[in-house]
Amino acid sequence: MGNGARRDRLAELLGPVIAADGFDLEEVTVTPAGKRRLVRVVVDRDGGVSLDDVADVSLSISKELDATDALGTGPYVLEVTSPGVDRPLTEPRHWRRATGRLVKADLKDGTSAEGRVTGADDSGVELDGTRRLGFEELVRGRVQVEFSRSGADLDDADDDLDDLGDDDIDDEG
């Protein structure tokens, strides 16, 4: 069985298991790793994925894989993870989960648009509260890494520093 066919079979097998645990299956890859294979499963959901979530869904996936012959008889290593910040935004759920984030969107006409996602629904995404892009106009988007915080966050941090008294500061440390 080819790698693409195996991946598709795994996606069909694991999709319902992952959905039953309340997650979306984003990607499945199978990569040779010496005498074993690395099975990497990427899951996500609204509100994000915690380490406890990964442990729970890993157990469900492992049980399903062990109960079937989807990977044959050879040994494998299962890795369950959530998508990183570099994951392309291609589905409406990806855009919805990026609300509040700065993104760069590649458009089908060859141009691009950049802005903060202020809303997303099943038909498109709104950037900066002013520009609406339908999904039919979009190729993909990418979250832009921001190294500085917004003004509101900085004001909150300043307030936290103002709350520190002289007794809270360790001069010896």
PDB file of C-alpha atoms in Angstrom:
ATOM      1  CA  MET A   1       0.000   0.000   0.000  1.00  0.00           C
ATOM      2  CA  GLY A   2       1.440   3.381  -1.010  1.00  0.00           C
ATOM      3  CA  ASN A   3       2.038   6.145   1.504  1.00  0.00           C
ATOM      4  CA  GLY A   4      -0.780   8.316   0.085  1.00  0.00           C
ATOM      5  CA  ALA A   5      -3.263   5.438   0.220  1.00  0.00           C
ATOM      6  CA  ARG A   6      -2.155   4.543   3.756  1.00  0.00           C
ATOM      7  CA  ARG A   7      -2.539   8.179   4.829  1.00  0.00           C
ATOM      8  CA  ASP A   8      -6.034   8.355   3.333  1.00  0.00           C
ATOM      9  CA  ARG A   9      -7.019   5.069   5.004  1.00  0.00           C
ATOM     10  CA  LEU A  10      -5.705   6.336   8.349  1.00  0.00           C
ATOM     11  CA  ALA A  11      -7.602   9.617   7.953  1.00  0.00           C
ATOM     12  CA  GLU A  12     -10.833   7.672   7.281  1.00  0.00           C
ATOM     13  CA  LEU A  13     -10.190   5.392  10.250  1.00  0.00           C
ATOM     14  CA  LEU A  14      -9.082   8.050  12.741  1.00  0.00           C
ATOM     15  CA  GLY A  15     -11.352  10.939  11.725  1.00  0.00           C
ATOM     16  CA  PRO A  16     -14.437   9.613  13.569  1.00  0.00           C
ATOM     17  CA  VAL A  17     -12.366   8.612  16.633  1.00  0.00           C
ATOM     18  CA  ILE A  18     -10.824  12.071  16.844  1.00  0.00           C
ATOM     19  CA  ALA A  19     -14.195  13.765  16.247  1.00  0.00           C
ATOM     20  CA  ALA A  20     -15.757  11.692  19.041  1.00  0.00           C
ATOM     21  CA  ASP A  21     -13.150  13.185  21.392  1.00  0.00           C
ATOM     22  CA  GLY A  22     -14.174  16.692  20.236  1.00  0.00           C
ATOM     23  CA  PHE A  23     -11.285  17.461  17.877  1.00  0.00           C
ATOM     24  CA  ASP A  24     -10.743  18.066  14.176  1.00  0.00           C
ATOM     25  CA  LEU A  25      -8.248  15.907  12.306  1.00  0.00           C
ATOM     26  CA  GLU A  26      -5.966  18.345  10.508  1.00  0.00           C
ATOM     27  CA  GLU A  27      -3.313  16.020   9.101  1.00  0.00           C
ATOM     28  CA  VAL A  28      -1.944  12.475   9.184  1.00  0.00           C
ATOM     29  CA  THR A  29       1.535  11.594   7.928  1.00  0.00           C
ATOM     30  CA  VAL A  30       3.437   8.326   7.923  1.00  0.00           C
ATOM     31  CA  THR A  31       7.217   8.595   7.652  1.00  0.00           C
ATOM     32  CA  PRO A  32       9.810   5.816   7.704  1.00  0.00           C
ATOM     33  CA  ALA A  33      12.046   6.049  10.793  1.00  0.00           C
ATOM     34  CA  GLY A  34      14.572   3.220  10.693  1.00  0.00           C
ATOM     35  CA  LYS A  35      12.791  -0.099  11.245  1.00  0.00           C
ATOM     36  CA  ARG A  36       9.705   1.736  12.470  1.00  0.00           C
ATOM     37  CA  ARG A  37       7.302   4.243  11.043  1.00  0.00           C
ATOM     38  CA  LEU A  38       6.435   7.591  12.568  1.00  0.00           C
ATOM     39  CA  VAL A  39       2.679   8.209  12.499  1.00  0.00           C
ATOM     40  CA  ARG A  40       2.126  11.915  13.087  1.00  0.00           C
ATOM     41  CA  VAL A  41      -1.451  13.035  13.761  1.00  0.00           C
ATOM     42  CA  VAL A  42      -2.267  16.744  13.976  1.00  0.00           C
ATOM     43  CA  VAL A  43      -5.480  17.659  15.824  1.00  0.00           C
ATOM     44  CA  ASP A  44      -7.103  20.974  16.690  1.00  0.00           C
ATOM     45  CA  ARG A  45     -10.319  22.420  18.051  1.00  0.00           C
ATOM     46  CA  ASP A  46     -11.853  25.740  18.982  1.00  0.00           C
ATOM     47  CA  GLY A  47     -10.217  27.008  22.151  1.00  0.00           C
ATOM     48  CA  GLY A  48      -6.956  25.201  21.434  1.00  0.00           C
ATOM     49  CA  VAL A  49      -5.453  21.919  22.539  1.00  0.00           C
ATOM     50  CA  SER A  50      -3.828  21.356  25.933  1.00  0.00           C
ATOM     51  CA  LEU A  51      -1.284  18.687  26.873  1.00  0.00           C
ATOM     52  CA  ASP A  52      -4.022  16.793  28.712  1.00  0.00           C
ATOM     53  CA  ASP A  53      -6.141  16.928  25.544  1.00  0.00           C
ATOM     54  CA  VAL A  54      -3.255  15.494  23.516  1.00  0.00           C
ATOM     55  CA  ALA A  55      -2.817  12.677  26.042  1.00  0.00           C
ATOM     56  CA  ASP A  56      -6.530  11.809  25.935  1.00  0.00           C
ATOM     57  CA  VAL A  57      -6.844  11.798  22.153  1.00  0.00           C
ATOM     58  CA  SER A  58      -3.521   9.917  21.840  1.00  0.00           C
ATOM     59  CA  LEU A  59      -4.981   7.104  23.922  1.00  0.00           C
ATOM     60  CA  SER A  60      -8.085   6.920  21.719  1.00  0.00           C
ATOM     61  CA  ILE A  61      -5.993   6.928  18.535  1.00  0.00           C
ATOM     62  CA  SER A  62      -3.611   4.286  19.879  1.00  0.00           C
ATOM     63  CA  LYS A  63      -6.483   1.983  20.844  1.00  0.00           C
ATOM     64  CA  GLU A  64      -8.008   2.326  17.374  1.00  0.00           C
ATOM     65  CA  LEU A  65      -4.703   1.672  15.601  1.00  0.00           C
ATOM     66  CA  ASP A  66      -3.994  -1.373  17.773  1.00  0.00           C
ATOM     67  CA  ALA A  67      -7.480  -2.778  17.089  1.00  0.00           C
ATOM     68  CA  THR A  68      -7.027  -2.648  13.303  1.00  0.00           C
ATOM     69  CA  ASP A  69      -4.452  -3.694  10.742  1.00  0.00           C
ATOM     70  CA  ALA A  70      -4.266  -0.213   9.220  1.00  0.00           C
ATOM     71  CA  LEU A  71      -0.496  -0.067   9.806  1.00  0.00           C
ATOM     72  CA  GLY A  72       0.207  -3.735   9.168  1.00  0.00           C
ATOM     73  CA  THR A  73       2.292  -5.738  11.589  1.00  0.00           C
ATOM     74  CA  GLY A  74       5.405  -3.552  11.706  1.00  0.00           C
ATOM     75  CA  PRO A  75       6.244  -1.328  14.682  1.00  0.00           C
ATOM     76  CA  TYR A  76       5.308   2.325  14.684  1.00  0.00           C
ATOM     77  CA  VAL A  77       5.691   5.404  16.858  1.00  0.00           C
ATOM     78  CA  LEU A  78       2.592   7.539  17.365  1.00  0.00           C
ATOM     79  CA  GLU A  79       3.017  11.305  17.680  1.00  0.00           C
ATOM     80  CA  VAL A  80      -0.080  13.423  18.343  1.00  0.00           C
ATOM     81  CA  THR A  81       0.295  17.182  18.229  1.00  0.00           C
ATOM     82  CA  SER A  82      -1.530  20.422  17.583  1.00  0.00           C
ATOM     83  CA  PRO A  83      -0.807  22.641  14.592  1.00  0.00           C
ATOM     84  CA  GLY A  84       1.954  25.199  14.917  1.00  0.00           C
ATOM     85  CA  VAL A  85       1.710  28.889  14.185  1.00  0.00           C
ATOM     86  CA  ASP A  86       3.069  28.223  10.673  1.00  0.00           C
ATOM     87  CA  ARG A  87       0.083  26.079   9.683  1.00  0.00           C
ATOM     88  CA  PRO A  88      -1.544  27.518   6.558  1.00  0.00           C
ATOM     89  CA  LEU A  89      -5.062  28.848   7.035  1.00  0.00           C
ATOM     90  CA  THR A  90      -7.061  27.017   4.377  1.00  0.00           C
ATOM     91  CA  GLU A  91     -10.366  26.073   6.013  1.00  0.00           C
ATOM     92  CA  PRO A  92     -13.050  28.322   7.529  1.00  0.00           C
ATOM     93  CA  ARG A  93     -12.315  26.803  10.970  1.00  0.00           C
ATOM     94  CA  HIS A  94      -8.645  27.815  10.650  1.00  0.00           C
ATOM     95  CA  TRP A  95      -9.610  31.425  10.004  1.00  0.00           C
ATOM     96  CA  ARG A  96     -12.136  31.397  12.861  1.00  0.00           C
ATOM     97  CA  ARG A  97      -9.460  30.117  15.237  1.00  0.00           C
ATOM     98  CA  ALA A  98      -7.142  32.917  14.083  1.00  0.00           C
ATOM     99  CA  THR A  99      -9.543  35.654  15.260  1.00  0.00           C
ATOM    100  CA  GLY A 100      -7.531  38.422  16.869  1.00  0.00           C
ATOM    101  CA  ARG A 101      -4.302  37.365  15.121  1.00  0.00           C
ATOM    102  CA  LEU A 102      -2.383  39.275  12.463  1.00  0.00           C
ATOM    103  CA  VAL A 103      -2.431  37.338   9.174  1.00  0.00           C
ATOM    104  CA  LYS A 104      -1.160  37.605   5.639  1.00  0.00           C
ATOM    105  CA  ALA A 105      -3.592  36.233   3.069  1.00  0.00           C
ATOM    106  CA  ASP A 106      -2.605  35.124  -0.433  1.00  0.00           C
ATOM    107  CA  LEU A 107      -5.393  35.908  -2.892  1.00  0.00           C
ATOM    108  CA  LYS A 108      -6.297  34.056  -6.086  1.00  0.00           C
ATOM    109  CA  ASP A 109      -5.649  37.192  -8.168  1.00  0.00           C
ATOM    110  CA  GLY A 110      -1.958  37.004  -7.190  1.00  0.00           C
ATOM    111  CA  THR A 111      -2.060  39.819  -4.629  1.00  0.00           C
ATOM    112  CA  SER A 112      -2.017  39.568  -0.874  1.00  0.00           C
ATOM    113  CA  ALA A 113      -3.741  41.260   2.030  1.00  0.00           C
ATOM    114  CA  GLU A 114      -2.542  41.695   5.582  1.00  0.00           C
ATOM    115  CA  GLY A 115      -4.534  42.545   8.659  1.00  0.00           C
ATOM    116  CA  ARG A 116      -5.923  41.368  11.954  1.00  0.00           C
ATOM    117  CA  VAL A 117      -8.737  38.796  11.722  1.00  0.00           C
ATOM    118  CA  THR A 118     -11.746  40.436  13.322  1.00  0.00           C
ATOM    119  CA  GLY A 119     -14.277  37.831  12.251  1.00  0.00           C
ATOM    120  CA  ALA A 120     -14.784  34.690  10.202  1.00  0.00           C
ATOM    121  CA  ASP A 121     -17.798  32.637   9.221  1.00  0.00           C
ATOM    122  CA  ASP A 122     -18.625  29.946   6.661  1.00  0.00           C
ATOM    123  CA  SER A 123     -18.426  32.372   3.727  1.00  0.00           C
ATOM    124  CA  GLY A 124     -15.348  34.455   4.461  1.00  0.00           C
ATOM    125  CA  VAL A 125     -13.103  36.420   6.752  1.00  0.00           C
ATOM    126  CA  GLU A 126     -13.005  40.029   7.899  1.00  0.00           C
ATOM    127  CA  LEU A 127      -9.689  41.821   8.308  1.00  0.00           C
ATOM    128  CA  ASP A 128      -9.292  44.869  10.549  1.00  0.00           C
ATOM    129  CA  GLY A 129     -13.068  45.206  10.750  1.00  0.00           C
ATOM    130  CA  THR A 130     -13.046  46.895   7.343  1.00  0.00           C
ATOM    131  CA  ARG A 131     -12.164  44.421   4.580  1.00  0.00           C
ATOM    132  CA  ARG A 132     -14.228  41.333   3.854  1.00  0.00           C
ATOM    133  CA  LEU A 133     -12.700  38.506   1.806  1.00  0.00           C
ATOM    134  CA  GLY A 134     -14.791  35.584   0.621  1.00  0.00           C
ATOM    135  CA  PHE A 135     -13.193  32.160   0.786  1.00  0.00           C
ATOM    136  CA  GLU A 136     -13.539  31.938  -2.996  1.00  0.00           C
ATOM    137  CA  GLU A 137     -11.006  34.831  -3.184  1.00  0.00           C
ATOM    138  CA  LEU A 138      -8.460  33.219  -0.860  1.00  0.00           C
ATOM    139  CA  VAL A 139      -5.703  30.730  -1.596  1.00  0.00           C
ATOM    140  CA  ARG A 140      -4.351  30.514   1.950  1.00  0.00           C
ATOM    141  CA  GLY A 141      -3.323  32.621   4.874  1.00  0.00           C
ATOM    142  CA  ARG A 142      -0.546  32.558   7.432  1.00  0.00           C
ATOM    143  CA  VAL A 143      -0.514  33.903  10.970  1.00  0.00           C
ATOM    144  CA  GLN A 144       2.198  36.516  11.327  1.00  0.00           C
ATOM    145  CA  VAL A 145       4.428  36.206  14.361  1.00  0.00           C
ATOM    146  CA  GLU A 146       4.236  39.355  16.471  1.00  0.00           C
ATOM    147  CA  PHE A 147       7.098  40.152  18.802  1.00  0.00           C
ATOM    148  CA  SER A 148       5.429  43.146  20.442  1.00  0.00           C
ATOM    149  CA  ARG A 149       2.198  43.187  22.358  1.00  0.00           C
ATOM    150  CA  SER A 150      -0.782  45.410  21.704  1.00  0.00           C
ATOM    151  CA  GLY A 151      -1.165  48.704  23.558  1.00  0.00           C
ATOM    152  CA  ALA A 152      -3.815  47.293  25.904  1.00  0.00           C
ATOM    153  CA  ASP A 153      -1.517  44.431  26.915  1.00  0.00           C
ATOM    154  CA  LEU A 154       1.324  46.857  27.553  1.00  0.00           C
ATOM    155  CA  ASP A 155      -0.915  49.058  29.710  1.00  0.00           C
ATOM    156  CA  ASP A 156      -1.868  45.989  31.786  1.00  0.00           C
ATOM    157  CA  ALA A 157       1.805  45.089  32.254  1.00  0.00           C
ATOM    158  CA  ASP A 158       2.572  48.662  33.381  1.00  0.00           C
ATOM    159  CA  ASP A 159      -0.273  48.433  35.911  1.00  0.00           C
ATOM    160  CA  ASP A 160       1.222  45.192  37.253  1.00  0.00           C
ATOM    161  CA  LEU A 161       4.575  46.907  37.701  1.00  0.00           C
ATOM    162  CA  ASP A 162       2.918  49.893  39.407  1.00  0.00           C
ATOM    163  CA  ASP A 163       1.320  47.462  41.891  1.00  0.00           C
ATOM    164  CA  LEU A 164       4.732  46.242  43.044  1.00  0.00           C
ATOM    165  CA  GLY A 165       5.825  47.834  46.272  1.00  0.00           C
ATOM    166  CA  ASP A 166       9.404  48.285  47.419  1.00  0.00           C
ATOM    167  CA  ASP A 167       9.002  45.172  49.576  1.00  0.00           C
ATOM    168  CA  ASP A 168       8.182  43.117  46.443  1.00  0.00           C
ATOM    169  CA  ILE A 169      11.506  43.849  44.754  1.00  0.00           C
ATOM    170  CA  ASP A 170      14.411  41.565  45.602  1.00  0.00           C
ATOM    171  CA  ASP A 171      17.609  43.647  45.456  1.00  0.00           C
ATOM    172  CA  GLU A 172      19.822  40.641  46.151  1.00  0.00           C
ATOM    173  CA  GLY A 173      18.573  38.447  43.277  1.00  0.00           C
TER     174      GLY A 173
END
